[in-house]
Each structure stands twice: as C-alpha cells, then as structure tokens.
mmCIF file of C-alpha atoms in Angstrom:
data_model
loop_
_atom_site.group_PDB
_atom_site.id
_atom_site.type_symbol
_atom_site.label_atom_id
_atom_site.label_comp_id
_atom_site.label_asym_id
_atom_site.label_seq_id
_atom_site.Cartn_x
_atom_site.Cartn_y
_atom_site.Cartn_z
ATOM 1 C CA ASP Y 1 -98.623 154.353 86.830
ATOM 2 C CA ALA Y 2 -100.940 155.084 84.229
ATOM 3 C CA LYS Y 3 -100.879 152.445 81.088
ATOM 4 C CA THR Y 4 -99.711 153.713 77.626
ATOM 5 C CA THR Y 5 -100.456 152.204 74.109
ATOM 6 C CA GLN Y 6 -97.801 152.454 71.314
ATOM 7 C CA PRO Y 7 -98.030 150.383 67.741
ATOM 8 C CA ASN Y 8 -95.842 147.504 67.693
ATOM 9 C CA SER Y 9 -93.332 148.546 64.817
ATOM 10 C CA MET Y 10 -93.036 151.293 62.479
ATOM 11 C CA GLU Y 11 -90.487 151.812 59.454
ATOM 12 C CA SER Y 12 -88.706 154.791 58.174
ATOM 13 C CA ASN Y 13 -86.398 155.824 55.683
ATOM 14 C CA GLU Y 14 -83.004 157.410 56.459
ATOM 15 C CA GLU Y 15 -82.921 161.357 56.704
ATOM 16 C CA GLU Y 16 -86.601 161.671 56.947
ATOM 17 C CA PRO Y 17 -88.624 162.430 59.939
ATOM 18 C CA VAL Y 18 -90.338 159.919 62.137
ATOM 19 C CA HIS Y 19 -93.213 160.540 64.219
ATOM 20 C CA LEU Y 20 -93.941 157.726 67.033
ATOM 21 C CA PRO Y 21 -97.338 158.081 68.719
ATOM 22 C CA CYS Y 22 -98.286 157.076 71.984
ATOM 23 C CA ASN Y 23 -101.721 156.959 73.906
ATOM 24 C CA HIS Y 24 -102.571 157.574 77.329
ATOM 25 C CA SER Y 25 -106.087 158.147 77.995
ATOM 26 C CA THR Y 26 -105.810 157.784 81.551
ATOM 27 C CA ILE Y 27 -103.188 159.476 82.376
ATOM 28 C CA SER Y 28 -103.279 161.757 85.736
ATOM 29 C CA GLY Y 29 -102.515 165.516 86.235
ATOM 30 C CA THR Y 30 -99.214 164.536 87.985
ATOM 31 C CA ASP Y 31 -98.156 161.765 85.409
ATOM 32 C CA TYR Y 32 -94.702 162.965 83.619
ATOM 33 C CA ILE Y 33 -94.452 161.537 79.682
ATOM 34 C CA HIS Y 34 -91.137 159.888 79.575
ATOM 35 C CA TRP Y 35 -89.733 158.118 76.504
ATOM 36 C CA TYR Y 36 -86.568 155.460 76.746
ATOM 37 C CA ARG Y 37 -84.854 153.799 73.838
ATOM 38 C CA GLN Y 38 -83.303 150.435 73.260
ATOM 39 C CA LEU Y 39 -80.669 150.009 71.283
ATOM 40 C CA PRO Y 40 -80.151 146.160 69.910
ATOM 41 C CA SER Y 41 -77.711 144.165 72.612
ATOM 42 C CA GLN Y 42 -77.627 147.164 74.799
ATOM 43 C CA GLY Y 43 -79.621 148.875 77.908
ATOM 44 C CA PRO Y 44 -82.339 151.412 77.716
ATOM 45 C CA GLU Y 45 -81.205 154.985 77.335
ATOM 46 C CA TYR Y 46 -83.438 158.090 78.390
ATOM 47 C CA VAL Y 47 -84.307 159.950 75.427
ATOM 48 C CA ILE Y 48 -86.687 162.978 76.480
ATOM 49 C CA HIS Y 49 -89.752 163.598 79.019
ATOM 50 C CA GLY Y 50 -92.125 166.149 79.513
ATOM 51 C CA LEU Y 51 -95.406 167.121 81.607
ATOM 52 C CA THR Y 52 -97.401 169.645 79.516
ATOM 53 C CA SER Y 53 -95.350 171.750 77.127
ATOM 54 C CA ASN Y 54 -93.666 170.288 73.968
ATOM 55 C CA VAL Y 55 -90.203 169.475 74.708
ATOM 56 C CA ASN Y 56 -87.076 169.546 72.691
ATOM 57 C CA ASN Y 57 -83.664 168.725 73.263
ATOM 58 C CA ARG Y 58 -80.263 166.941 71.177
ATOM 59 C CA MET Y 59 -82.080 163.753 70.349
ATOM 60 C CA ALA Y 60 -85.933 164.247 69.911
ATOM 61 C CA SER Y 61 -88.665 166.654 70.372
ATOM 62 C CA LEU Y 62 -91.766 165.599 72.336
ATOM 63 C CA ALA Y 63 -95.340 166.639 70.993
ATOM 64 C CA ILE Y 64 -98.001 166.374 73.613
ATOM 65 C CA ALA Y 65 -101.759 166.790 73.111
ATOM 66 C CA GLU Y 66 -103.666 169.601 74.666
ATOM 67 C CA ASP Y 67 -105.614 167.213 76.892
ATOM 68 C CA ARG Y 68 -102.433 165.182 77.201
ATOM 69 C CA LYS Y 69 -103.787 161.683 76.387
ATOM 70 C CA SER Y 70 -101.255 161.126 73.637
ATOM 71 C CA SER Y 71 -97.984 162.414 72.969
ATOM 72 C CA THR Y 72 -95.893 161.998 69.961
ATOM 73 C CA LEU Y 73 -91.727 161.479 69.820
ATOM 74 C CA ILE Y 74 -90.464 163.120 66.848
ATOM 75 C CA LEU Y 75 -87.005 162.306 65.318
ATOM 76 C CA HIS Y 76 -86.225 165.207 62.985
ATOM 77 C CA ARG Y 77 -83.690 163.192 60.711
ATOM 78 C CA ALA Y 78 -83.634 159.341 61.223
ATOM 79 C CA THR Y 79 -80.686 157.538 61.000
ATOM 80 C CA LEU Y 80 -79.356 154.222 61.187
ATOM 81 C CA ARG Y 81 -78.421 154.427 64.700
ATOM 82 C CA ASP Y 82 -82.115 155.395 65.270
ATOM 83 C CA ALA Y 83 -82.965 151.823 64.951
ATOM 84 C CA ALA Y 84 -84.581 150.886 68.282
ATOM 85 C CA VAL Y 85 -87.398 150.026 70.425
ATOM 86 C CA TYR Y 86 -88.967 152.967 71.744
ATOM 87 C CA TYR Y 87 -90.853 153.193 75.004
ATOM 88 C CA CYS Y 88 -93.221 155.448 76.170
ATOM 89 C CA ILE Y 89 -93.601 155.487 79.882
ATOM 90 C CA LEU Y 90 -95.762 157.560 82.492
ATOM 91 C CA ARG Y 91 -94.297 158.512 85.593
ATOM 92 C CA ASP Y 92 -96.603 159.711 88.621
ATOM 93 C CA GLU Y 93 -94.504 162.734 90.690
ATOM 94 C CA SER Y 94 -97.151 161.784 93.393
ATOM 95 C CA GLY Y 95 -96.099 158.390 93.583
ATOM 96 C CA GLY Y 96 -94.556 158.249 97.176
ATOM 97 C CA SER Y 97 -91.815 155.706 96.814
ATOM 98 C CA ASN Y 98 -92.800 154.059 94.271
ATOM 99 C CA TYR Y 99 -89.719 154.902 91.673
ATOM 100 C CA LYS Y 100 -89.961 151.638 89.052
ATOM 101 C CA LEU Y 101 -90.141 152.306 85.617
ATOM 102 C CA THR Y 102 -93.181 150.247 84.109
ATOM 103 C CA PHE Y 103 -92.116 149.209 80.182
ATOM 104 C CA GLY Y 104 -94.590 147.962 77.714
ATOM 105 C CA LYS Y 105 -93.438 146.238 74.418
ATOM 106 C CA GLY Y 106 -92.553 149.678 73.023
ATOM 107 C CA THR Y 107 -92.381 150.313 69.068
ATOM 108 C CA LEU Y 108 -89.774 148.812 67.053
ATOM 109 C CA LEU Y 109 -88.269 151.362 64.606
ATOM 110 C CA THR Y 110 -86.827 150.300 61.610
ATOM 111 C CA VAL Y 111 -84.741 152.635 59.483
ATOM 112 C CA ASN Y 112 -84.418 151.684 55.510
ATOM 113 C CA PRO Y 113 -81.187 153.082 54.032
ATOM 114 C CA ASP J 1 -68.709 160.108 84.485
ATOM 115 C CA THR J 2 -67.957 156.511 83.335
ATOM 116 C CA GLY J 3 -71.953 155.271 83.332
ATOM 117 C CA VAL J 4 -73.504 152.292 84.803
ATOM 118 C CA SER J 5 -71.754 149.187 84.400
ATOM 119 C CA GLN J 6 -72.243 145.635 84.916
ATOM 120 C CA ASN J 7 -70.223 142.525 85.272
ATOM 121 C CA PRO J 8 -69.955 140.015 83.951
ATOM 122 C CA ARG J 9 -71.624 140.838 80.447
ATOM 123 C CA HIS J 10 -72.496 137.256 79.941
ATOM 124 C CA LYS J 11 -73.026 133.950 81.974
ATOM 125 C CA ILE J 12 -73.262 130.742 81.154
ATOM 126 C CA THR J 13 -74.303 127.919 84.028
ATOM 127 C CA LYS J 14 -75.883 125.066 84.797
ATOM 128 C CA ARG J 15 -79.253 124.506 86.115
ATOM 129 C CA GLY J 16 -79.429 124.215 89.920
ATOM 130 C CA GLN J 17 -75.639 126.555 90.475
ATOM 131 C CA ASN J 18 -75.739 129.743 91.992
ATOM 132 C CA VAL J 19 -74.828 132.785 90.161
ATOM 133 C CA THR J 20 -73.796 136.362 91.169
ATOM 134 C CA PHE J 21 -74.096 139.683 89.124
ATOM 135 C CA ARG J 22 -72.337 142.990 90.248
ATOM 136 C CA CYS J 23 -73.518 146.583 88.995
ATOM 137 C CA ASP J 24 -71.323 149.948 89.678
ATOM 138 C CA PRO J 25 -73.578 152.700 89.403
ATOM 139 C CA ILE J 26 -72.948 156.017 88.658
ATOM 140 C CA SER J 27 -71.281 157.953 91.297
ATOM 141 C CA GLU J 28 -73.577 160.428 93.097
ATOM 142 C CA HIS J 29 -76.359 158.455 92.387
ATOM 143 C CA ASN J 30 -78.678 157.398 95.582
ATOM 144 C CA ARG J 31 -80.980 155.220 93.481
ATOM 145 C CA LEU J 32 -80.115 151.719 92.125
ATOM 146 C CA TYR J 33 -82.471 149.343 90.200
ATOM 147 C CA TRP J 34 -82.274 145.571 89.182
ATOM 148 C CA TYR J 35 -84.876 144.804 85.951
ATOM 149 C CA ARG J 36 -85.255 141.490 84.089
ATOM 150 C CA GLN J 37 -85.861 141.350 80.287
ATOM 151 C CA THR J 38 -86.534 138.280 78.180
ATOM 152 C CA LEU J 39 -86.634 138.236 74.766
ATOM 153 C CA GLY J 40 -89.324 140.240 73.099
ATOM 154 C CA GLN J 41 -90.419 142.013 76.095
ATOM 155 C CA GLY J 42 -89.639 145.348 77.662
ATOM 156 C CA PRO J 43 -87.670 145.423 80.943
ATOM 157 C CA GLU J 44 -89.427 143.973 84.199
ATOM 158 C CA PHE J 45 -88.517 145.452 87.652
ATOM 159 C CA LEU J 46 -87.109 143.820 90.030
ATOM 160 C CA THR J 47 -86.154 145.522 93.133
ATOM 161 C CA TYR J 48 -84.666 149.016 93.783
ATOM 162 C CA PHE J 49 -82.223 150.766 96.568
ATOM 163 C CA GLN J 50 -82.283 153.979 97.870
ATOM 164 C CA ASN J 51 -78.754 154.270 99.288
ATOM 165 C CA GLU J 52 -78.440 151.059 100.890
ATOM 166 C CA ALA J 53 -82.143 150.338 101.848
ATOM 167 C CA GLN J 54 -84.023 147.804 99.697
ATOM 168 C CA LEU J 55 -87.369 149.834 99.392
ATOM 169 C CA GLU J 56 -89.371 147.605 96.915
ATOM 170 C CA LYS J 57 -89.332 143.960 95.656
ATOM 171 C CA SER J 58 -91.590 142.552 92.804
ATOM 172 C CA ARG J 59 -93.483 139.337 93.124
ATOM 173 C CA LEU J 60 -91.118 138.325 90.525
ATOM 174 C CA LEU J 61 -88.241 138.436 92.896
ATOM 175 C CA SER J 62 -88.483 134.734 94.385
ATOM 176 C CA ASP J 63 -86.829 133.836 97.356
ATOM 177 C CA ARG J 64 -84.287 132.274 95.256
ATOM 178 C CA PHE J 65 -82.861 135.918 94.485
ATOM 179 C CA SER J 66 -81.485 138.098 96.620
ATOM 180 C CA ALA J 67 -80.084 141.647 96.290
ATOM 181 C CA GLU J 68 -77.593 143.614 98.036
ATOM 182 C CA ARG J 69 -76.209 146.909 98.152
ATOM 183 C CA PRO J 70 -73.364 147.364 100.993
ATOM 184 C CA LYS J 71 -72.774 151.057 102.063
ATOM 185 C CA GLY J 72 -75.225 152.442 99.178
ATOM 186 C CA SER J 73 -72.168 152.097 96.312
ATOM 187 C CA PHE J 74 -72.123 148.976 94.204
ATOM 188 C CA SER J 75 -74.777 146.199 94.129
ATOM 189 C CA THR J 76 -75.017 142.467 93.691
ATOM 190 C CA LEU J 77 -77.877 140.118 92.231
ATOM 191 C CA GLU J 78 -77.721 136.544 93.375
ATOM 192 C CA ILE J 79 -79.884 133.490 92.159
ATOM 193 C CA GLN J 80 -79.766 130.333 94.102
ATOM 194 C CA ARG J 81 -80.318 127.093 92.370
ATOM 195 C CA THR J 82 -80.680 128.353 88.878
ATOM 196 C CA GLU J 83 -83.314 127.271 86.739
ATOM 197 C CA GLN J 84 -83.675 127.615 82.993
ATOM 198 C CA GLY J 85 -86.837 130.004 83.231
ATOM 199 C CA ASP J 86 -84.191 132.417 84.803
ATOM 200 C CA SER J 87 -82.478 132.578 81.368
ATOM 201 C CA ALA J 88 -82.942 136.240 80.811
ATOM 202 C CA MET J 89 -80.787 139.788 80.543
ATOM 203 C CA TYR J 90 -80.525 141.129 83.945
ATOM 204 C CA LEU J 91 -80.403 145.233 83.711
ATOM 205 C CA CYS J 92 -79.112 147.773 86.615
ATOM 206 C CA ALA J 93 -79.924 151.417 86.658
ATOM 207 C CA SER J 94 -79.016 154.271 88.807
ATOM 208 C CA SER J 95 -80.875 157.378 89.259
ATOM 209 C CA LEU J 96 -80.747 160.842 91.262
ATOM 210 C CA GLY J 97 -83.622 163.396 91.499
ATOM 211 C CA PRO J 98 -87.344 163.875 92.108
ATOM 212 C CA ARG J 99 -89.795 160.885 90.851
ATOM 213 C CA GLY J 100 -91.413 162.511 88.076
ATOM 214 C CA GLU J 101 -88.758 164.241 86.271
ATOM 215 C CA GLU J 102 -86.127 161.304 87.198
ATOM 216 C CA THR J 103 -84.090 159.837 84.766
ATOM 217 C CA GLN J 104 -82.475 156.235 85.068
ATOM 218 C CA TYR J 105 -79.234 155.500 83.623
ATOM 219 C CA PHE J 106 -78.986 151.641 82.845
ATOM 220 C CA GLY J 107 -76.028 149.785 82.492
ATOM 221 C CA PRO J 108 -75.256 147.257 79.192
ATOM 222 C CA GLY J 109 -76.861 144.185 81.085
ATOM 223 C CA THR J 110 -75.690 140.751 82.050
ATOM 224 C CA ARG J 111 -77.127 137.966 79.602
ATOM 225 C CA LEU J 112 -77.634 134.872 81.516
ATOM 226 C CA LEU J 113 -78.160 131.592 79.966
ATOM 227 C CA VAL J 114 -79.177 128.573 82.070
ATOM 228 C CA LEU J 115 -78.656 125.204 80.507
#
C-alpha cells in the first residue's frame, strides 16, 4: 500500500473544529483513504473512509483533494473523548489477497478543556 | 454484536515461558487479523486468516510464533520461549467485506510483559 505522511502531533481546544491533514502523493487510482483512531489503552477503531468524493458520518468528515494527493479528517466539535492517535491509511482495492492494514505513527491529537 | 474480545487482557511471564492468547471475532466475520504494537508505534501486521486458512504471515512472525483458527471461529496466538523483545500489545481484529472498503474491528488487545 502507498505511503502516507501525517504531522506527529496537533492540539485543539474543546468544542472547536479540528482539521487533521494527511499527504499521500503516491496514491493510485484504486486506493481508498481510510482513517482509524486509537484512544489511550484501546485498540484502533474505524473512523471513516473515501475514494474520491468527500464523506460524512456521525463521527467525522473526510475532505479529499481534487488530485487525491492529500486529504483532511475533520472533527466538527472536538471533545475530550476525541483525544487519540489518528491514523491515515491507504487501502488498494486491487491488492489481491493483501488485506492487512499498514499503520504509520499517526497524529497524536491533544484536546484542551 | 458484542465486538471483538481478547483474553487475557494482561499477561506477565518470565523469559523462556510459553504464552497463548485468544481472540473471539465478531461472529459473522470471515477474516481475522493479528497485529503487534510496541510503545509509541502504530500496530504492525503479524498474520491473517480467511475462515480457517492462514493466508499471510509477516516476517515479524518468527518460528516461535504460531497462530491457529480452527473451524474459522476463534483464534489463538502462541509464543514459545518468550523473549523480552516480545513485550508488546497484541491486537486482534476481524472484518467482512470487499478489500478497499473493508472495515477492521479491533479488540482491546492483550498486553504482554516478559520479565
């Protein structure tokens, strides 16, 4: 799977929006963009995914650049419970039997009260 | 849907001992994964099963590690002759669906400490 680049850490204030960036300049046409997050002392949890169009769900929004070389995870109103490590991962639909997730170090989001 | 469960949640063992971890996936999920996570790093893939077949193993999975998924249900991960470097969080995940859009559901992990 193609590589992603994320900032090591970001900080936000409670109830403010948070924009978490991800660069994936080598993305291929069949790569889906997935986001997972990992709260302290828990396993990762799925947040959202998309291919070309922007996506919204109850947890977050995903904005995908027109050239697909970058994307942004948007938390509309950060809460203390959103403090976590956020991982941006590319998944290739055409990858045959390769189903594993390849995690980087992610972005550690700190939310201040 | 009770989610993915893992047992035990914590394990302390002495170097050289064998340990076994269990993962119970979400019942209808046909794929099951094992990952390992050390402090400050993202999870690293170890192996995965589709039903009872083990389809891929990472080079991280030395010959001291073995995983099984009898009858395509729960899975066990055994580490023989543990070493201090095996100390980590061992995560299990399960999934269903086409590859690109697949969502993996993770358990809480088993934290192993080898003394």
